[in-house]
Amino acid sequence: MKRFTVMITVLTMLFSLAACSKEADQSNKDLKVQSTDTMEGEGIMNHEDGSSNKTAVIYFSATGTTKSIAEEAAEILNADIYEIVPEIPYTEEDLAYYTDGRADQEQNDLSARPKIVGHIENMQNYDTILLGYPIWHGQAPRIISTFLESYDFSGKTIVTFCTSQSSDIGSSSQNLHTLAENADWLDGRRFAAGTSKQELEEWLGEIGILPEKAESQSAFDFERHTVMLNSGYEMPIMGLGTYSLSEEECYNSVTTLLQFGGRLIDTAYMYHNEASVGRAVSDSEVPREEIFVITKLYPNQFSDAANAIDDALERMGLEYIDMMLLHHPGTGDVEAYKAMEQAVSEGKIHSIGLSNWYVEELEEFLPQIDIMPALIQNEIHPYYQENDVIPYIQDLGMVMQGWYPLGGRGHTAELLNDETIITIAQTHGVSAAQVILRWNLQKGVVVIPGSSNPEHIRENIELFDFELSDDEMARINALDRGEKHDWY
């Protein structure tokens, strides 16, 4: 999904809240919506299938604690998010406890209703509201009452959460129920500053409002050794990379892979062996529809991508390409991707994706295209794990594939002789390479190790007779050095 922030009202100033959570300072904030594929000026998300986001996270935050929890919840729920902003900002003096300041007076006056800046135009479109606030004198700030009395919540589900260092949510939630009697109120919960995302996600799961994930587009089928792509095609989860293989080496390696039961082959224009891949596929007795061929366009092809696609088909002698990727970002990459989109509509390519695109590049690139990439192919190995990138990509419904899964040429020996890897391999009676490749698979990363050695090719696809324990996975995860072995 693409992420945008749409500002729908003017900036207003908030200062400091000396409330139950002892929060000390307050920054400039405005009523806003942060959503995915959001319509201009509105807080409703529209997806490609015409469905809309039915959940909104709405919060009042004086110092940022409630805001941080709300933003985490919105990310977990893939929800729109709004901030409740007072028309008259609270000053430090207003918020000082037991001084008969403005906050004291409001909390002592059940009828107090501080005015709010802005209005949520499409409240009727939301089914579930997650409502957050700090605790003031054991209760929700009166501005929350203002908010609840501003809309019709009939038939909606409302879940409250508060932020405080000590006071529980207590009666603060119950006392709000009378302001939206026709809503279905779920039990709320208190969170302290620094609450982990995992704890928040567990709570949202407990109360039953976590969105269902599309298992078919993220989970590996370890019985079939495949993953379903968002394009609707199945792809093997282990195969052969052909980088640096000469034409004859490539032909022999692909032939060996197919003989041993492997069905995934990765090549590229810049490998200068596409023809060898195509020849091996054509010469094989394996039905073409069982083989999955990936190739790539290099940036020097982006300016004439349509012809480059036709050239790839001709070089390989194939009627279609299973997957085509852009090799790495470059001038004209959006236009080249659109040429691949056109080739999909013409049946020349089944699935398309990107290689060497990371979070920052994806956030810029995705809003400019029409077909969500089915695959992102990046360098991934125990010394360079991309633990921030993998879940980001998978949460968007794309599959992650790793090149250099064994560390890459010049680094493979060190990785295969890593003491942690060797110890785990000995436990299972397998090779160090098999442990690394299985680690990738259990993280949801497709593997394409390169080799011209027939025994290694066979070994690299025999990954399903053992399973790494959680402890073994954690031990390999601890090897991450952030050590990238190529510049892409």
Short mmCIF file of C-alpha atoms in Angstrom, two decimals:
data_model
loop_
_atom_site.label_atom_id
_atom_site.label_comp_id
_atom_site.label_asym_id
_atom_site.label_seq_id
_atom_site.Cartn_x
_atom_site.Cartn_y
_atom_site.Cartn_z
CA MET A 1 0.00 0.00 0.00
CA LYS A 2 1.07 3.55 -0.57
CA ARG A 3 1.27 5.87 2.40
CA PHE A 4 0.35 9.54 2.34
CA THR A 5 -0.36 12.27 4.88
CA VAL A 6 -3.15 14.68 4.01
CA MET A 7 -3.50 17.87 6.04
CA ILE A 8 -7.12 18.91 6.32
CA THR A 9 -7.06 21.88 8.67
CA VAL A 10 -4.86 24.76 9.77
CA LEU A 11 -1.91 24.41 12.14
CA THR A 12 -2.59 25.21 15.75
CA MET A 13 -0.28 25.54 18.74
CA LEU A 14 -0.32 23.22 21.75
CA PHE A 15 2.09 23.49 24.65
CA SER A 16 2.74 21.33 27.73
CA LEU A 17 0.62 18.93 29.77
CA ALA A 18 1.55 18.30 33.40
CA ALA A 19 -0.99 15.51 33.67
CA CYS A 20 -1.04 12.09 35.26
CA SER A 21 1.72 10.95 32.92
CA LYS A 22 3.91 13.94 33.93
CA GLU A 23 4.38 14.86 30.28
CA ALA A 24 6.48 17.96 29.94
CA ASP A 25 6.27 19.68 26.58
CA GLN A 26 3.92 20.07 23.65
CA SER A 27 4.56 20.68 19.97
CA ASN A 28 2.70 22.26 17.05
CA LYS A 29 -0.11 19.99 15.93
CA ASP A 30 -3.13 20.12 13.66
CA LEU A 31 -6.20 18.04 12.98
CA LYS A 32 -4.98 15.66 10.34
CA VAL A 33 -5.60 12.39 8.60
CA GLN A 34 -2.80 9.98 7.76
CA SER A 35 -3.97 7.22 5.49
CA THR A 36 -3.27 5.03 2.52
CA ASP A 37 -4.54 6.01 -0.94
CA THR A 38 -6.44 8.85 0.71
CA MET A 39 -8.78 11.11 -1.23
CA GLU A 40 -7.73 14.74 -1.24
CA GLY A 41 -8.98 16.52 1.82
CA GLU A 42 -10.95 13.55 3.12
CA GLY A 43 -10.27 10.79 5.59
CA ILE A 44 -11.49 7.75 3.75
CA MET A 45 -9.19 5.27 2.08
CA ASN A 46 -10.07 3.78 -1.28
CA HIS A 47 -8.38 0.60 -2.45
CA GLU A 48 -7.94 -0.71 -5.96
CA ASP A 49 -10.81 -3.16 -5.45
CA GLY A 50 -13.16 -0.34 -4.53
CA SER A 51 -13.27 -1.18 -0.84
CA SER A 52 -12.60 1.47 1.79
CA ASN A 53 -10.86 1.72 5.10
CA LYS A 54 -13.48 1.19 7.82
CA THR A 55 -11.27 1.88 10.83
CA ALA A 56 -10.13 5.24 12.17
CA VAL A 57 -7.75 6.00 15.03
CA ILE A 58 -8.72 9.33 16.62
CA TYR A 59 -6.80 10.85 19.50
CA PHE A 60 -6.10 13.89 21.65
CA SER A 61 -2.47 14.21 22.72
CA ALA A 62 -0.88 16.98 24.72
CA THR A 63 2.75 15.91 24.76
CA GLY A 64 3.16 13.19 22.15
CA THR A 65 2.69 10.07 24.29
CA THR A 66 -0.87 9.43 23.15
CA LYS A 67 0.12 10.41 19.64
CA SER A 68 2.88 7.79 19.44
CA ILE A 69 0.51 5.03 20.62
CA ALA A 70 -2.13 6.18 18.14
CA GLU A 71 0.31 6.17 15.25
CA GLU A 72 1.49 2.67 16.12
CA ALA A 73 -2.12 1.47 16.28
CA ALA A 74 -2.97 3.08 12.95
CA GLU A 75 0.01 1.38 11.34
CA ILE A 76 -0.94 -2.01 12.76
CA LEU A 77 -4.57 -1.61 11.71
CA ASN A 78 -3.77 0.08 8.38
CA ALA A 79 -6.25 2.71 9.57
CA ASP A 80 -6.82 6.40 8.93
CA ILE A 81 -5.68 8.60 11.81
CA TYR A 82 -7.00 11.94 13.09
CA GLU A 83 -5.80 14.25 15.82
CA ILE A 84 -8.28 16.19 17.94
CA VAL A 85 -6.98 19.76 18.25
CA PRO A 86 -8.41 22.35 20.69
CA GLU A 87 -9.44 25.70 19.26
CA ILE A 88 -7.75 27.43 22.20
CA PRO A 89 -4.37 25.85 22.91
CA TYR A 90 -3.56 24.79 26.47
CA THR A 91 -0.65 26.58 28.11
CA GLU A 92 1.54 25.23 30.89
CA GLU A 93 -0.36 27.37 33.34
CA ASP A 94 -3.66 26.00 32.02
CA LEU A 95 -2.49 22.45 32.60
CA ALA A 96 -0.78 22.77 36.00
CA TYR A 97 -2.54 20.50 38.49
CA TYR A 98 -4.36 21.86 41.55
CA THR A 99 -3.86 25.51 40.65
CA ASP A 100 -7.46 26.11 39.63
CA GLY A 101 -6.17 26.53 36.09
CA ARG A 102 -8.19 25.95 32.97
CA ALA A 103 -7.74 22.15 32.92
CA ASP A 104 -8.69 21.90 36.62
CA GLN A 105 -11.82 23.96 35.99
CA GLU A 106 -12.83 21.91 32.94
CA GLN A 107 -12.37 18.59 34.68
CA ASN A 108 -14.44 19.82 37.64
CA ASP A 109 -17.23 20.95 35.30
CA LEU A 110 -19.14 18.04 33.73
CA SER A 111 -20.67 20.41 31.20
CA ALA A 112 -17.36 21.85 29.95
CA ARG A 113 -16.92 21.36 26.20
CA PRO A 114 -13.67 22.85 24.78
CA LYS A 115 -14.07 23.67 21.11
CA ILE A 116 -12.26 21.64 18.46
CA VAL A 117 -10.54 22.82 15.29
CA GLY A 118 -11.71 21.09 12.10
CA HIS A 119 -14.21 18.35 11.31
CA ILE A 120 -13.98 14.77 10.00
CA GLU A 121 -16.01 14.89 6.81
CA ASN A 122 -16.53 11.17 6.31
CA MET A 123 -17.18 9.87 9.81
CA GLN A 124 -20.17 7.93 8.46
CA ASN A 125 -17.81 5.70 6.49
CA TYR A 126 -16.04 4.29 9.54
CA ASP A 127 -17.29 1.20 11.37
CA THR A 128 -14.65 1.10 14.12
CA ILE A 129 -13.19 4.03 16.07
CA LEU A 130 -10.11 3.65 18.26
CA LEU A 131 -10.29 6.67 20.58
CA GLY A 132 -7.23 7.73 22.57
CA TYR A 133 -6.55 10.36 25.22
CA PRO A 134 -4.35 11.15 28.27
CA ILE A 135 -5.82 10.88 31.78
CA TRP A 136 -6.59 14.18 33.52
CA HIS A 137 -7.71 13.90 37.13
CA GLY A 138 -8.67 10.29 36.55
CA GLN A 139 -10.89 11.05 33.55
CA ALA A 140 -10.75 11.77 29.82
CA PRO A 141 -10.20 15.45 29.02
CA ARG A 142 -13.50 17.22 28.37
CA ILE A 143 -12.45 17.77 24.76
CA ILE A 144 -13.16 14.06 24.23
CA SER A 145 -16.77 14.78 25.26
CA THR A 146 -16.86 17.56 22.69
CA PHE A 147 -15.70 15.13 20.04
CA LEU A 148 -18.23 12.41 20.93
CA GLU A 149 -21.11 14.87 20.86
CA SER A 150 -20.08 16.13 17.41
CA TYR A 151 -20.96 12.98 15.43
CA ASP A 152 -23.51 10.19 15.20
CA PHE A 153 -21.85 6.94 16.31
CA SER A 154 -24.94 4.74 15.92
CA GLY A 155 -23.93 1.18 15.03
CA LYS A 156 -20.22 1.93 15.29
CA THR A 157 -17.72 0.14 17.51
CA ILE A 158 -15.70 2.42 19.79
CA VAL A 159 -12.58 1.26 21.62
CA THR A 160 -10.87 3.63 24.03
CA PHE A 161 -7.28 3.71 25.17
CA CYS A 162 -5.54 6.14 27.49
CA THR A 163 -1.95 7.04 28.24
CA SER A 164 -0.78 7.44 31.79
CA GLN A 165 2.17 6.44 33.93
CA SER A 166 0.01 5.25 36.80
CA SER A 167 -3.74 5.89 36.57
CA ASP A 168 -5.70 3.10 34.91
CA ILE A 169 -8.37 3.81 32.31
CA GLY A 170 -10.82 3.18 35.15
CA SER A 171 -14.19 4.89 34.90
CA SER A 172 -12.98 7.35 32.27
CA SER A 173 -14.15 5.07 29.48
CA GLN A 174 -17.43 4.07 31.11
CA ASN A 175 -18.33 7.70 31.71
CA LEU A 176 -18.05 8.40 27.99
CA HIS A 177 -20.61 5.77 27.02
CA THR A 178 -23.58 8.03 27.70
CA LEU A 179 -22.26 10.45 25.04
CA ALA A 180 -22.63 7.81 22.31
CA GLU A 181 -25.23 5.42 23.68
CA ASN A 182 -25.97 3.79 20.30
CA ALA A 183 -22.35 2.74 19.80
CA ASP A 184 -20.92 -0.66 20.70
CA TRP A 185 -18.24 0.09 23.31
CA LEU A 186 -15.39 -2.37 23.83
CA ASP A 187 -13.24 -2.46 26.96
CA GLY A 188 -10.44 0.08 26.89
CA ARG A 189 -6.88 -0.11 28.16
CA ARG A 190 -4.13 2.08 29.62
CA PHE A 191 -0.70 2.32 28.03
CA ALA A 192 2.43 3.88 29.46
CA ALA A 193 5.04 5.77 27.48
CA GLY A 194 7.33 3.42 25.61
CA THR A 195 4.73 0.68 25.13
CA SER A 196 6.03 -1.76 22.52
CA LYS A 197 4.33 -2.28 19.20
CA GLN A 198 4.08 -5.99 20.00
CA GLU A 199 2.12 -5.31 23.21
CA LEU A 200 -0.20 -2.99 21.33
CA GLU A 201 -0.72 -5.53 18.56
CA GLU A 202 -1.48 -8.26 21.11
CA TRP A 203 -4.17 -6.08 22.67
CA LEU A 204 -5.74 -5.26 19.32
CA GLY A 205 -5.76 -8.98 18.57
CA GLU A 206 -7.39 -9.77 21.91
CA ILE A 207 -10.26 -7.38 21.27
CA GLY A 208 -10.70 -8.71 17.75
CA ILE A 209 -10.11 -5.69 15.54
CA LEU A 210 -6.89 -6.71 13.81
CA PRO A 211 -7.37 -6.86 10.01
CA GLU A 212 -7.03 -10.26 8.42
CA LYS A 213 -3.83 -10.66 6.45
CA ALA A 214 -3.84 -12.09 2.96
CA GLU A 215 -2.09 -15.33 3.80
CA SER A 216 -1.96 -16.38 0.16
CA GLN A 217 0.23 -13.42 -0.74
CA SER A 218 2.71 -13.62 2.11
CA ALA A 219 2.91 -17.18 3.46
CA PHE A 220 5.07 -19.86 1.90
CA ASP A 221 3.52 -23.23 1.12
CA PHE A 222 6.22 -25.54 2.44
CA GLU A 223 4.43 -28.61 1.08
CA ARG A 224 4.29 -27.32 -2.48
CA HIS A 225 7.53 -25.30 -2.12
CA THR A 226 5.78 -22.27 -3.62
CA VAL A 227 4.35 -18.87 -2.77
CA MET A 228 1.31 -17.24 -4.35
CA LEU A 229 2.17 -13.85 -5.84
CA ASN A 230 -0.23 -10.91 -5.83
CA SER A 231 -0.35 -11.30 -9.61
CA GLY A 232 -2.15 -14.63 -9.17
CA TYR A 233 0.80 -16.81 -10.25
CA GLU A 234 2.61 -19.35 -8.08
CA MET A 235 6.38 -19.04 -7.79
CA PRO A 236 8.86 -21.60 -6.39
CA ILE A 237 10.53 -20.40 -3.19
CA MET A 238 13.99 -21.76 -3.98
CA GLY A 239 15.95 -21.92 -7.20
CA LEU A 240 19.12 -20.89 -9.02
CA GLY A 241 20.80 -17.54 -9.56
CA THR A 242 22.87 -17.31 -12.73
CA TYR A 243 24.90 -14.17 -12.05
CA SER A 244 28.50 -14.54 -13.37
CA LEU A 245 27.82 -17.91 -15.02
CA SER A 246 29.21 -18.07 -18.55
CA GLU A 247 26.92 -19.20 -21.34
CA GLU A 248 27.90 -22.86 -21.19
CA GLU A 249 28.09 -22.88 -17.37
CA CYS A 250 24.67 -21.32 -17.25
CA TYR A 251 23.16 -23.86 -19.66
CA ASN A 252 24.60 -26.77 -17.70
CA SER A 253 23.59 -25.33 -14.32
CA VAL A 254 20.00 -24.67 -15.37
CA THR A 255 19.79 -28.14 -16.88
CA THR A 256 21.09 -29.64 -13.63
CA LEU A 257 18.62 -27.64 -11.55
CA LEU A 258 15.68 -28.84 -13.65
CA GLN A 259 16.87 -32.45 -13.46
CA PHE A 260 17.02 -32.26 -9.66
CA GLY A 261 13.50 -30.82 -9.44
CA GLY A 262 14.27 -27.11 -9.16
CA ARG A 263 11.96 -24.86 -11.12
CA LEU A 264 13.03 -21.24 -10.39
CA ILE A 265 15.74 -19.55 -12.50
CA ASP A 266 16.97 -15.98 -12.14
CA THR A 267 18.86 -14.20 -14.91
CA ALA A 268 19.22 -10.66 -16.27
CA TYR A 269 20.17 -8.76 -19.38
CA MET A 270 23.48 -7.75 -17.77
CA TYR A 271 24.39 -11.37 -16.98
CA HIS A 272 24.73 -12.01 -20.73
CA ASN A 273 23.29 -15.50 -20.34
CA GLU A 274 19.56 -15.08 -21.02
CA ALA A 275 19.95 -17.07 -24.22
CA SER A 276 21.52 -19.95 -22.31
CA VAL A 277 18.67 -19.95 -19.81
CA GLY A 278 16.12 -20.02 -22.60
CA ARG A 279 17.95 -22.81 -24.41
CA ALA A 280 18.13 -24.95 -21.27
CA VAL A 281 14.42 -24.40 -20.61
CA SER A 282 13.51 -25.29 -24.19
CA ASP A 283 15.75 -28.38 -24.23
CA SER A 284 14.33 -29.66 -20.96
CA GLU A 285 11.57 -32.25 -20.84
CA VAL A 286 9.96 -30.27 -18.00
CA PRO A 287 6.71 -28.61 -19.17
CA ARG A 288 7.24 -24.89 -19.71
CA GLU A 289 4.36 -23.96 -17.37
CA GLU A 290 6.19 -25.64 -14.46
CA ILE A 291 9.30 -23.47 -14.88
CA PHE A 292 9.52 -19.94 -13.50
CA VAL A 293 12.01 -17.63 -15.27
CA ILE A 294 12.97 -14.22 -13.89
CA THR A 295 14.93 -11.66 -15.89
CA LYS A 296 15.65 -7.96 -15.50
CA LEU A 297 15.93 -4.71 -17.40
CA TYR A 298 19.10 -2.72 -16.73
CA PRO A 299 18.95 1.12 -16.49
CA ASN A 300 20.58 1.49 -19.93
CA GLN A 301 17.44 -0.20 -21.31
CA PHE A 302 14.91 1.99 -19.50
CA SER A 303 14.64 4.57 -22.28
CA ASP A 304 13.42 1.93 -24.75
CA ALA A 305 11.93 -0.62 -22.39
CA ALA A 306 9.22 -1.89 -24.75
CA ASN A 307 11.77 -3.02 -27.32
CA ALA A 308 14.04 -4.35 -24.56
CA ILE A 309 11.22 -6.61 -23.39
CA ASP A 310 10.75 -7.95 -26.92
CA ASP A 311 14.50 -8.45 -27.23
CA ALA A 312 14.56 -10.51 -24.00
CA LEU A 313 11.77 -12.74 -25.27
CA GLU A 314 13.62 -13.24 -28.55
CA ARG A 315 16.97 -13.96 -26.86
CA MET A 316 15.43 -16.58 -24.60
CA GLY A 317 13.15 -18.00 -27.26
CA LEU A 318 10.24 -18.00 -24.81
CA GLU A 319 6.61 -17.14 -25.48
CA TYR A 320 6.36 -15.31 -22.17
CA ILE A 321 8.52 -14.23 -19.23
CA ASP A 322 7.29 -15.34 -15.82
CA MET A 323 8.73 -12.35 -13.99
CA MET A 324 10.55 -9.23 -15.13
CA LEU A 325 12.21 -6.82 -12.72
CA LEU A 326 13.89 -3.44 -13.02
CA HIS A 327 17.49 -4.18 -12.00
CA HIS A 328 17.89 -1.08 -9.83
CA PRO A 329 16.61 2.51 -9.73
CA GLY A 330 17.70 4.79 -12.54
CA THR A 331 16.63 7.55 -14.88
CA GLY A 332 13.35 6.62 -16.55
CA ASP A 333 12.56 3.76 -14.18
CA VAL A 334 8.89 4.72 -13.81
CA GLU A 335 8.44 4.82 -17.59
CA ALA A 336 10.23 1.47 -17.90
CA TYR A 337 7.95 -0.03 -15.28
CA LYS A 338 4.92 1.25 -17.17
CA ALA A 339 6.26 -0.49 -20.27
CA MET A 340 6.35 -3.70 -18.25
CA GLU A 341 2.77 -3.04 -17.13
CA GLN A 342 1.80 -2.77 -20.78
CA ALA A 343 3.62 -6.02 -21.53
CA VAL A 344 1.60 -7.70 -18.78
CA SER A 345 -1.62 -6.61 -20.46
CA GLU A 346 -0.29 -8.05 -23.73
CA GLY A 347 0.59 -11.40 -22.15
CA LYS A 348 4.32 -11.04 -22.74
CA ILE A 349 5.06 -10.96 -19.00
CA HIS A 350 3.07 -12.63 -16.23
CA SER A 351 4.40 -10.79 -13.17
CA ILE A 352 6.57 -7.72 -12.61
CA GLY A 353 8.67 -6.35 -9.79
CA LEU A 354 11.74 -4.47 -8.67
CA SER A 355 15.29 -5.26 -7.60
CA ASN A 356 17.37 -3.18 -5.20
CA TRP A 357 14.51 -0.97 -4.08
CA TYR A 358 14.33 -0.19 -0.37
CA VAL A 359 11.75 1.56 1.80
CA GLU A 360 12.64 5.12 0.81
CA GLU A 361 12.75 4.25 -2.89
CA LEU A 362 9.49 2.31 -2.69
CA GLU A 363 7.64 5.13 -0.94
CA GLU A 364 8.60 7.44 -3.80
CA PHE A 365 8.06 4.90 -6.59
CA LEU A 366 4.82 3.11 -5.72
CA PRO A 367 2.46 6.12 -6.00
CA GLN A 368 3.57 6.57 -9.63
CA ILE A 369 2.62 3.11 -10.94
CA ASP A 370 -0.56 1.11 -11.45
CA ILE A 371 0.40 -2.55 -10.85
CA MET A 372 1.76 -3.34 -7.41
CA PRO A 373 5.09 -5.18 -7.75
CA ALA A 374 4.76 -8.89 -7.10
CA LEU A 375 8.38 -9.26 -5.99
CA ILE A 376 11.17 -7.19 -4.50
CA GLN A 377 14.63 -8.72 -4.92
CA ASN A 378 17.38 -7.37 -2.64
CA GLU A 379 20.64 -8.51 -1.09
CA ILE A 380 19.84 -10.57 2.02
CA HIS A 381 22.08 -12.87 4.06
CA PRO A 382 22.85 -13.36 7.77
CA TYR A 383 25.38 -10.53 7.76
CA TYR A 384 22.93 -8.17 5.98
CA GLN A 385 19.41 -9.06 7.02
CA GLU A 386 17.17 -6.11 6.08
CA ASN A 387 14.94 -6.80 9.06
CA ASP A 388 13.25 -3.43 8.63
CA VAL A 389 12.68 -3.85 4.89
CA ILE A 390 11.34 -7.42 4.78
CA PRO A 391 8.19 -6.87 6.89
CA TYR A 392 7.51 -3.55 5.16
CA ILE A 393 7.50 -5.29 1.78
CA GLN A 394 5.51 -8.28 2.99
CA ASP A 395 2.89 -6.06 4.65
CA LEU A 396 2.30 -4.46 1.26
CA GLY A 397 1.46 -7.88 -0.22
CA MET A 398 4.73 -8.28 -2.11
CA VAL A 399 7.13 -11.22 -1.87
CA MET A 400 10.73 -10.75 -0.77
CA GLN A 401 13.52 -12.50 -2.65
CA GLY A 402 17.17 -12.46 -1.61
CA TRP A 403 20.21 -12.39 -3.85
CA TYR A 404 23.62 -13.25 -2.39
CA PRO A 405 21.83 -15.48 0.15
CA LEU A 406 25.17 -17.14 0.95
CA GLY A 407 27.02 -13.83 1.28
CA GLY A 408 28.18 -13.30 -2.29
CA ARG A 409 31.42 -14.06 -4.05
CA GLY A 410 34.39 -13.17 -1.87
CA HIS A 411 32.32 -13.51 1.30
CA THR A 412 30.73 -16.95 1.00
CA ALA A 413 33.58 -18.81 2.69
CA GLU A 414 33.44 -16.61 5.78
CA LEU A 415 29.69 -17.01 6.12
CA LEU A 416 29.70 -20.77 5.53
CA ASN A 417 32.38 -21.14 8.21
CA ASP A 418 30.61 -18.98 10.77
CA GLU A 419 30.71 -20.85 14.09
CA THR A 420 27.01 -20.28 14.79
CA ILE A 421 26.00 -21.57 11.36
CA ILE A 422 28.30 -24.60 11.60
CA THR A 423 26.97 -25.57 15.04
CA ILE A 424 23.36 -25.41 13.88
CA ALA A 425 24.20 -27.37 10.71
CA GLN A 426 25.80 -30.13 12.77
CA THR A 427 22.69 -30.35 14.95
CA HIS A 428 20.51 -31.08 11.91
CA GLY A 429 23.03 -33.08 9.90
CA VAL A 430 22.90 -30.65 6.99
CA SER A 431 25.33 -28.23 5.35
CA ALA A 432 25.95 -24.65 6.45
CA ALA A 433 24.51 -23.47 3.12
CA GLN A 434 21.30 -25.39 3.76
CA VAL A 435 20.96 -23.81 7.21
CA ILE A 436 21.31 -20.31 5.75
CA LEU A 437 18.86 -20.99 2.94
CA ARG A 438 16.33 -22.53 5.33
CA TRP A 439 16.72 -19.49 7.62
CA ASN A 440 15.76 -17.31 4.66
CA LEU A 441 12.71 -19.41 3.86
CA GLN A 442 11.47 -19.32 7.44
CA LYS A 443 11.74 -15.51 7.30
CA GLY A 444 9.61 -15.52 4.15
CA VAL A 445 12.50 -14.80 1.77
CA VAL A 446 12.76 -16.66 -1.55
CA VAL A 447 16.32 -17.87 -2.23
CA ILE A 448 18.24 -18.01 -5.51
CA PRO A 449 21.81 -19.10 -4.66
CA GLY A 450 24.19 -19.20 -7.59
CA SER A 451 26.34 -22.22 -8.38
CA SER A 452 27.79 -24.22 -11.24
CA ASN A 453 28.54 -27.20 -9.00
CA PRO A 454 25.92 -29.95 -9.56
CA GLU A 455 26.17 -31.22 -5.98
CA HIS A 456 25.71 -27.72 -4.58
CA ILE A 457 22.77 -27.06 -6.91
CA ARG A 458 21.08 -30.22 -5.63
CA GLU A 459 21.89 -29.40 -2.01
CA ASN A 460 20.58 -25.85 -2.32
CA ILE A 461 17.04 -27.01 -3.11
CA GLU A 462 16.87 -29.80 -0.53
CA LEU A 463 15.64 -27.59 2.28
CA PHE A 464 12.48 -29.27 3.50
CA ASP A 465 13.62 -32.25 5.59
CA PHE A 466 14.51 -30.12 8.60
CA GLU A 467 13.27 -27.01 10.40
CA LEU A 468 15.12 -24.41 12.45
CA SER A 469 13.86 -23.80 15.98
CA ASP A 470 12.94 -20.34 17.25
CA ASP A 471 16.18 -20.32 19.24
CA GLU A 472 18.24 -21.22 16.15
CA MET A 473 16.49 -18.53 14.12
CA ALA A 474 17.26 -16.01 16.86
CA ARG A 475 20.91 -17.03 16.98
CA ILE A 476 21.26 -16.47 13.23
CA ASN A 477 19.33 -13.19 13.48
CA ALA A 478 21.94 -12.05 16.01
CA LEU A 479 24.65 -12.33 13.33
CA ASP A 480 23.39 -9.24 11.49
CA ARG A 481 26.20 -6.75 10.91
CA GLY A 482 24.45 -4.47 8.43
CA GLU A 483 27.29 -5.54 6.16
CA LYS A 484 26.31 -5.07 2.52
CA HIS A 485 28.48 -6.89 0.00
CA ASP A 486 27.48 -5.05 -3.18
CA TRP A 487 26.61 -1.46 -3.94
CA TYR A 488 23.07 -1.90 -5.23
#
